[in-house]
Short mmCIF file of C-alpha atoms in Angstrom, two decimals:
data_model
loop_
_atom_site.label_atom_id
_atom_site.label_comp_id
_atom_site.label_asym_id
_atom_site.label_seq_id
_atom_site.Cartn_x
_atom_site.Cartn_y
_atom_site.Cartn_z
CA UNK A 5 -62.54 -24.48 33.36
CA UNK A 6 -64.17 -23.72 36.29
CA UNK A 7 -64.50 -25.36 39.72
CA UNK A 8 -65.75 -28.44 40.22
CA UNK A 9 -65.56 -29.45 36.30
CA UNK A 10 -62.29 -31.35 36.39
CA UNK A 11 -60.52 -34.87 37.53
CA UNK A 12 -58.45 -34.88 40.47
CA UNK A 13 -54.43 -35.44 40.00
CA UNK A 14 -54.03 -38.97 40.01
CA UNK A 15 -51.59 -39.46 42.66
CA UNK A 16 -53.44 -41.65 45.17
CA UNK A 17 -52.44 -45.46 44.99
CA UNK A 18 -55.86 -47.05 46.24
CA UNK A 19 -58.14 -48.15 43.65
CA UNK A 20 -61.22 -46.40 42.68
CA UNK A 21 -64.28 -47.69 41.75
CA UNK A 22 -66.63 -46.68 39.06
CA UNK A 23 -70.55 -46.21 40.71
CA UNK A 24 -73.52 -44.80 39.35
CA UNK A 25 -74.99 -41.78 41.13
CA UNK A 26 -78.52 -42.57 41.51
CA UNK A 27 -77.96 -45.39 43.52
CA UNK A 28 -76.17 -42.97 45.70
CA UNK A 29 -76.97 -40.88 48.57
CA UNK A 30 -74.50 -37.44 47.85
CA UNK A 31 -73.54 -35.40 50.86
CA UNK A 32 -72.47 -32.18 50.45
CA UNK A 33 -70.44 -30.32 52.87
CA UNK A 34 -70.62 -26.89 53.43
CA UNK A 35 -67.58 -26.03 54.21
CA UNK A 36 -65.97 -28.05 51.34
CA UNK A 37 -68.07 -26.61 48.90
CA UNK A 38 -67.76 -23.19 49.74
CA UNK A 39 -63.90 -23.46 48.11
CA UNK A 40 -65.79 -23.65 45.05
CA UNK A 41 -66.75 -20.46 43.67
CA UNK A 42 -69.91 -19.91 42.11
CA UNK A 43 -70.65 -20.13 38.45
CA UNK A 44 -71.13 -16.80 36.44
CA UNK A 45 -73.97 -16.47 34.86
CA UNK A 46 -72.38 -17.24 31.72
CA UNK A 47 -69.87 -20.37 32.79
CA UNK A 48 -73.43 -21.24 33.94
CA UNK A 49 -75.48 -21.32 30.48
CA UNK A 50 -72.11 -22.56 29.04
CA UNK A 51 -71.68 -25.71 31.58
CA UNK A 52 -75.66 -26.44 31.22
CA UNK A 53 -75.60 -26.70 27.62
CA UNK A 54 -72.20 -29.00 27.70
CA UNK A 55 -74.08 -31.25 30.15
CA UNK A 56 -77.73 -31.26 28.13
CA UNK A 57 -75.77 -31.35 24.56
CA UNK A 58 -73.13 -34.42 25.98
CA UNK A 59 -74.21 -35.79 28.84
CA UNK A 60 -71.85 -35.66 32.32
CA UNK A 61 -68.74 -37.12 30.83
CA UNK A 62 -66.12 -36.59 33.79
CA UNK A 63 -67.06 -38.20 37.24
CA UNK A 64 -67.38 -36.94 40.53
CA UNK A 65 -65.29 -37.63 43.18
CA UNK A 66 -66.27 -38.69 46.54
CA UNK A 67 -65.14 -38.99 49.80
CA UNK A 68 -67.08 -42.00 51.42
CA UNK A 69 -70.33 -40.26 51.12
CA UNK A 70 -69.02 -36.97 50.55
CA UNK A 71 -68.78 -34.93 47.24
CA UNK A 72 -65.52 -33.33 47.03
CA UNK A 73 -65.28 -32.83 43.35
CA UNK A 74 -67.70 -32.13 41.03
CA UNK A 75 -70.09 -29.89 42.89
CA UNK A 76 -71.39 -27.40 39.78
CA UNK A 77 -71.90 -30.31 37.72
CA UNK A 78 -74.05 -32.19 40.83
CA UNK A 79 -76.38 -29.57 40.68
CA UNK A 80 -77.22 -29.45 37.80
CA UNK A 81 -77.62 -32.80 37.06
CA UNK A 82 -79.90 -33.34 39.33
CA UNK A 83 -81.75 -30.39 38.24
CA UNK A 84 -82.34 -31.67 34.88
CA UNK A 85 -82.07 -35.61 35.61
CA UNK A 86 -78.67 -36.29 33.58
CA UNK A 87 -77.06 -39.76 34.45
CA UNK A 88 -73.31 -39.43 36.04
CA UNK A 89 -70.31 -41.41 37.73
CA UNK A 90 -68.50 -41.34 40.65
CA UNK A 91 -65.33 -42.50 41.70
CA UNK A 92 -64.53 -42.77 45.73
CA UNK A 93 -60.95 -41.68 47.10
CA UNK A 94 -61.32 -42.99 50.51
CA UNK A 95 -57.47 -42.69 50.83
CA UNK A 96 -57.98 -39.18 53.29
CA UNK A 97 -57.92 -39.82 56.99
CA UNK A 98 -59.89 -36.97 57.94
CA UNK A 99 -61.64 -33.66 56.85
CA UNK A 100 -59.00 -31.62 56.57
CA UNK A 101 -57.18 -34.54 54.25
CA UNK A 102 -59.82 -33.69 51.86
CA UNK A 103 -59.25 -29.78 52.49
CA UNK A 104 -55.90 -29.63 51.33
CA UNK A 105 -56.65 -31.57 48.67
CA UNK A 106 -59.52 -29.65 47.31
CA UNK A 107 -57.50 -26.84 47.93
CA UNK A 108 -54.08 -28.04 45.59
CA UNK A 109 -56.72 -28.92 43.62
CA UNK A 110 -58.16 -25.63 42.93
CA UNK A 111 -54.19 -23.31 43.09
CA UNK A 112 -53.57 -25.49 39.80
CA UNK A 113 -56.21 -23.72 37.96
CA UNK A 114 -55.68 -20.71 35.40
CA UNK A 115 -59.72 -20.03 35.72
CA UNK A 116 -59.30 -19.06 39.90
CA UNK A 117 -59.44 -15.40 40.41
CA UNK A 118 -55.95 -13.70 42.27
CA UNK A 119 -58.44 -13.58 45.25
CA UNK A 120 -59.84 -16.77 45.12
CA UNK A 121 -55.78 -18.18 45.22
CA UNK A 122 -55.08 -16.23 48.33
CA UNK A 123 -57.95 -17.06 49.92
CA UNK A 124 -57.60 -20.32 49.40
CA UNK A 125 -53.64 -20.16 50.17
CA UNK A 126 -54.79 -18.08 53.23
CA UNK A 127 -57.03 -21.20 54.45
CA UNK A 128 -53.90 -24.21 53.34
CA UNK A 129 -51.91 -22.14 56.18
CA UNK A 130 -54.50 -22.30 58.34
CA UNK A 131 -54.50 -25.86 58.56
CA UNK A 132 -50.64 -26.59 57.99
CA UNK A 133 -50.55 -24.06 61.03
CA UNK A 134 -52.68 -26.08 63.42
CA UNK A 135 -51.31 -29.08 62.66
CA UNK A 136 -48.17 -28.42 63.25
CA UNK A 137 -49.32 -26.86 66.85
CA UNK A 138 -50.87 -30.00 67.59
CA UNK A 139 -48.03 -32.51 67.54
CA UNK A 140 -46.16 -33.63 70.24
CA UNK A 141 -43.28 -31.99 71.05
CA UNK A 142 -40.75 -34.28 70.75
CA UNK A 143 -42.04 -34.54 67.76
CA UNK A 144 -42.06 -31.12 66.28
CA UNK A 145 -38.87 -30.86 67.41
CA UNK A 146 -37.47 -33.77 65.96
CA UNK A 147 -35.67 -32.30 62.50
CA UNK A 148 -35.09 -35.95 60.97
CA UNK A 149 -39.12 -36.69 61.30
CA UNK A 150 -40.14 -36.81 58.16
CA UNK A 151 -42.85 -33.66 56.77
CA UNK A 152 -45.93 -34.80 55.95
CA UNK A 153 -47.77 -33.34 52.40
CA UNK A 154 -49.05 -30.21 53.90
CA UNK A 155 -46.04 -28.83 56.20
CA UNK A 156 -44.34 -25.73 55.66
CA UNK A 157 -42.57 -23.90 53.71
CA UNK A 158 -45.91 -22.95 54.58
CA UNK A 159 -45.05 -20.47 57.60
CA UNK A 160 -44.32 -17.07 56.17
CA UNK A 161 -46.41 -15.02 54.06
CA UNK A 162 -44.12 -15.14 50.98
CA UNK A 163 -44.52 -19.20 51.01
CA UNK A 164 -48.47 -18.04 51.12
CA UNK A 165 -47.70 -15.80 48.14
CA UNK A 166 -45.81 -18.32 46.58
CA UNK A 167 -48.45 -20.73 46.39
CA UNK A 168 -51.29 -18.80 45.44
CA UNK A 169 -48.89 -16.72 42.36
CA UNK A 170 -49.16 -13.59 43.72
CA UNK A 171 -47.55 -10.78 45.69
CA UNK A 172 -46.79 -10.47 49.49
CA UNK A 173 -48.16 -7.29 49.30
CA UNK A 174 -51.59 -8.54 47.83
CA UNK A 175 -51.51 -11.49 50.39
CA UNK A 176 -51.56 -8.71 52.79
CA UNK A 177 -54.40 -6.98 51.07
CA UNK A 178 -56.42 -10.08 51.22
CA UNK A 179 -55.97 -10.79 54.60
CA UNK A 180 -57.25 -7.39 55.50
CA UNK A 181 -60.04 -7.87 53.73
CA UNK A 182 -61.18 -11.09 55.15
CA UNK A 183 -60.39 -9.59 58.89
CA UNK A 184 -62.22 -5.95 58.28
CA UNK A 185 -64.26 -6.41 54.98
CA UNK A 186 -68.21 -6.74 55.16
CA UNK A 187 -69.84 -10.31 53.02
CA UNK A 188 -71.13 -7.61 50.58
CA UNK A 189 -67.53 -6.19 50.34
CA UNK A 190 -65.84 -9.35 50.21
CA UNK A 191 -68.70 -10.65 47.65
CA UNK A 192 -67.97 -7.94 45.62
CA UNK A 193 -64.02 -8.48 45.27
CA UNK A 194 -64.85 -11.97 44.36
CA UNK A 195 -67.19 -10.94 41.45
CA UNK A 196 -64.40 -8.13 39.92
CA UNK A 197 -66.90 -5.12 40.85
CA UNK A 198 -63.65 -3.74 42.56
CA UNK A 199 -60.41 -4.85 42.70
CA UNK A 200 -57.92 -6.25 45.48
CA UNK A 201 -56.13 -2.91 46.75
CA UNK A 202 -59.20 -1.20 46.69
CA UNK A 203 -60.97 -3.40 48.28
CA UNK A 204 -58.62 -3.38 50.86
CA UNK A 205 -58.55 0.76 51.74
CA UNK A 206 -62.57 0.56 51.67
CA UNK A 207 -61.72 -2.55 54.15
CA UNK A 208 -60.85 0.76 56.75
CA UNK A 209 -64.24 1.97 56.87
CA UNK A 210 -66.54 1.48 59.18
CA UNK A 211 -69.44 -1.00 58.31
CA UNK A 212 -72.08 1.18 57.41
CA UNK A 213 -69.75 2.99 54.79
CA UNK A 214 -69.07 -0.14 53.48
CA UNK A 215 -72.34 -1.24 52.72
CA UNK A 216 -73.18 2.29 51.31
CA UNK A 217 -70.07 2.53 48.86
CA UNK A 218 -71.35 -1.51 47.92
CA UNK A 219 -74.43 -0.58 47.15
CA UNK A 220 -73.15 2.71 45.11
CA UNK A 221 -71.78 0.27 42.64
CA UNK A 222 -68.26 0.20 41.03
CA UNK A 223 -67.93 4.19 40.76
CA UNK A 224 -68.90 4.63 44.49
CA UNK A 225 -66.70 1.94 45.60
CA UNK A 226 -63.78 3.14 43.83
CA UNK A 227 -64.55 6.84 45.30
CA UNK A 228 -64.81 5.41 48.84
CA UNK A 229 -61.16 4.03 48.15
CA UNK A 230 -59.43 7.01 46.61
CA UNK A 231 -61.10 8.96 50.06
CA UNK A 232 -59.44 6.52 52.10
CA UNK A 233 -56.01 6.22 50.09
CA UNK A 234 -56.01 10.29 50.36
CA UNK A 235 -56.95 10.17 54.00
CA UNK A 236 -53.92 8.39 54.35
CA UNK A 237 -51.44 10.17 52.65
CA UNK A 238 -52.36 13.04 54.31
CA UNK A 239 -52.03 11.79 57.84
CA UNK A 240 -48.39 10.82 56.90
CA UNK A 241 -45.69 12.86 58.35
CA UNK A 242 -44.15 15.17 55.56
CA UNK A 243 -39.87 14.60 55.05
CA UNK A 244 -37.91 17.13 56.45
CA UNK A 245 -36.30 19.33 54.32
CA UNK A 246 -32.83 18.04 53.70
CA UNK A 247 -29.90 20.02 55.34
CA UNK A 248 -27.27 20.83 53.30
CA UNK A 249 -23.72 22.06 53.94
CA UNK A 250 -23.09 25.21 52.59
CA UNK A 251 -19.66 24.13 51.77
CA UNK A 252 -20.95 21.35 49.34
CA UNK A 253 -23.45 23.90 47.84
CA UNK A 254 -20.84 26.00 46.83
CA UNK A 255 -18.66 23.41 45.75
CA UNK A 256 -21.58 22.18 43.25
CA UNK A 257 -22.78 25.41 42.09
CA UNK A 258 -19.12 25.66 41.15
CA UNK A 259 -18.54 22.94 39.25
CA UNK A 260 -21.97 23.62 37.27
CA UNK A 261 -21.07 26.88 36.52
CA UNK A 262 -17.44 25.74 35.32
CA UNK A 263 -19.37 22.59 33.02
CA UNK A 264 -21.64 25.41 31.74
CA UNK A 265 -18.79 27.73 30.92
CA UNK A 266 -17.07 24.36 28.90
CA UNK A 267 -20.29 24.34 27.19
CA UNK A 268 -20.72 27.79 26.06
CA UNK A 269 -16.78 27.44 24.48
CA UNK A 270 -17.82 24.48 22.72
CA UNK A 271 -20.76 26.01 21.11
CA UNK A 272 -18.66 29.22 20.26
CA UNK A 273 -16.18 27.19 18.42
CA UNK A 274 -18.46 25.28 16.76
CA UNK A 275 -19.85 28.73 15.81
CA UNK A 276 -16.96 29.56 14.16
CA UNK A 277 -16.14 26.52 12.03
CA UNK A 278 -19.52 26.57 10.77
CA UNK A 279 -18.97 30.54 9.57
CA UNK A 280 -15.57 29.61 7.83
CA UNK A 281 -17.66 26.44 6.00
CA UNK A 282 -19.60 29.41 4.74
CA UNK A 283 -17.53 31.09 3.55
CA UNK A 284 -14.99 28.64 1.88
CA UNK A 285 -18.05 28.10 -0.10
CA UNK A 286 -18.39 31.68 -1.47
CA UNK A 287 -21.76 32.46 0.26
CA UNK A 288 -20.38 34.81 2.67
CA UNK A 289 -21.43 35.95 5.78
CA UNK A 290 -24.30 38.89 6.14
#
């Protein structure tokens, strides 16, 4: 299912209420709704039709004025007129309340991409991270305070990987490519024109390379990273030919020779029981 199409966990304790959206005026927030990918062409057609054919049957979620839940679906009901609900969850105390949320929210999905997770994993450490620089000292360093929802384990790159179900290593990748990756680049990671460790080595390049090897297409972009992965290898120091003692040399060309030697008698007499089998059955032996 994909974003913006489900109803949130229903773990908050203050009552909802049912309102029709109409009446309503929506805000959207940019930054909220940029956690939401956008629809494929095809989850597009296949959401419109679901919408036209039933009507909106699940209903958005707001926060006070704020859609936080819901945002495909908003659009295009409006675009076509089709009735909805909404439901408020005014239990958040601020805007990054409703971050973390949107963001748990979105990690429980099977439909998010492996970049989409880290991304989104990338930004719940983010916000765990300032938060926890913010408080008080005596408070930070009180052990017996008690964590609130979004504290670590959320300090280390493994808790990061953790969260979003993949590796360290591709946690890595994805941070490079949000620090060194053009929007085209990162734009075209998110639509599966190239994957994550690619993605990543073309991440080296200087801009303008990047934008060429984007607008190449797939086959250019994957070029562009097998340059850079080659680039690489070659810069690395080659491994110094291993000294050995002459001593041990010896002493293992030895014992090959003397397991080679056990072989050959072992053949040989195998040789020979064969040739009596042959001829203790009267055929002889040419």
């Amino acid at each position: 299912m994909p974003f913006g199409t489900s109803m949130p966990p229903p773990h908050h304790d203050t009552p909802q209420h049912d309102m029709q959206g109409p009446e309503l005026n929506i805000t959207i927030n940019d930054e909220l709704r940029s956690f939401v990918d956008p629809l494929s062409p095809i989850e597009q057609a296949a959401l419109e039709r679901s919408l036209l054919a039933e009507g909106c049957r699940d209903a958005l979620v707001l926060w006070r004025d704020t859609l936080i839940d819901g945002h495909n679906r908003y659009e295009l009901c409006q675009k076509h007129g089709i009735p909805f609900r909404t439901v408020h969850n005014n239990t958040f105390e601020s805007i990054e309340d409703v971050m973390l949320w949107m963001i748990d929210n979105h990690l429980a999905r099977r439909s998010v991409s492996d970049f989409q997770r880290g991304v989104l994993a990338l930004k719940k450490k983010e916000i765990v991270s300032a938060r926890v620089a913010e408080r008080p000292a005596d408070e930070a360093g009180d052990a017996d305070a008690a964590p609130d929802a979004g504290s670590p384990p959320w300090n280390t790159r493994e808790d990061v990987a953790r969260a979003a179900r993949v590796s360290s290593n591709t946690i890595s990748q994805i941070e490079r490519i949000q620090k060194a990756a053009t929007p085209e680049l990162r734009e075209a990671v998110r639509t599966g024109t190239i994957s994550i460790n690619a993605a990543a080595n073309v991440a080296q390049l200087p801009e303008s390379a990047q934008l060429a090897a984007v607008a190449g297409g797939r086959k250019e972009l994957q070029q562009a990273a097998r340059q850079v992965r080659e680039q690489k290898s070659a810069a690395r120091p080659r491994k110094e030919k291993e000294v050995v003692d002459p001593a041990d040399e010896l002493a293992t060309l030895r014992s090959e020779r003397a397991a080679m030697k056990d072989r050959l008698a072992t053949l040989l007499t195998e040789n020979e029981r064969l040739k009596q089998r042959l001829v203790n059955a009267g055929l002889g032996a040419d």
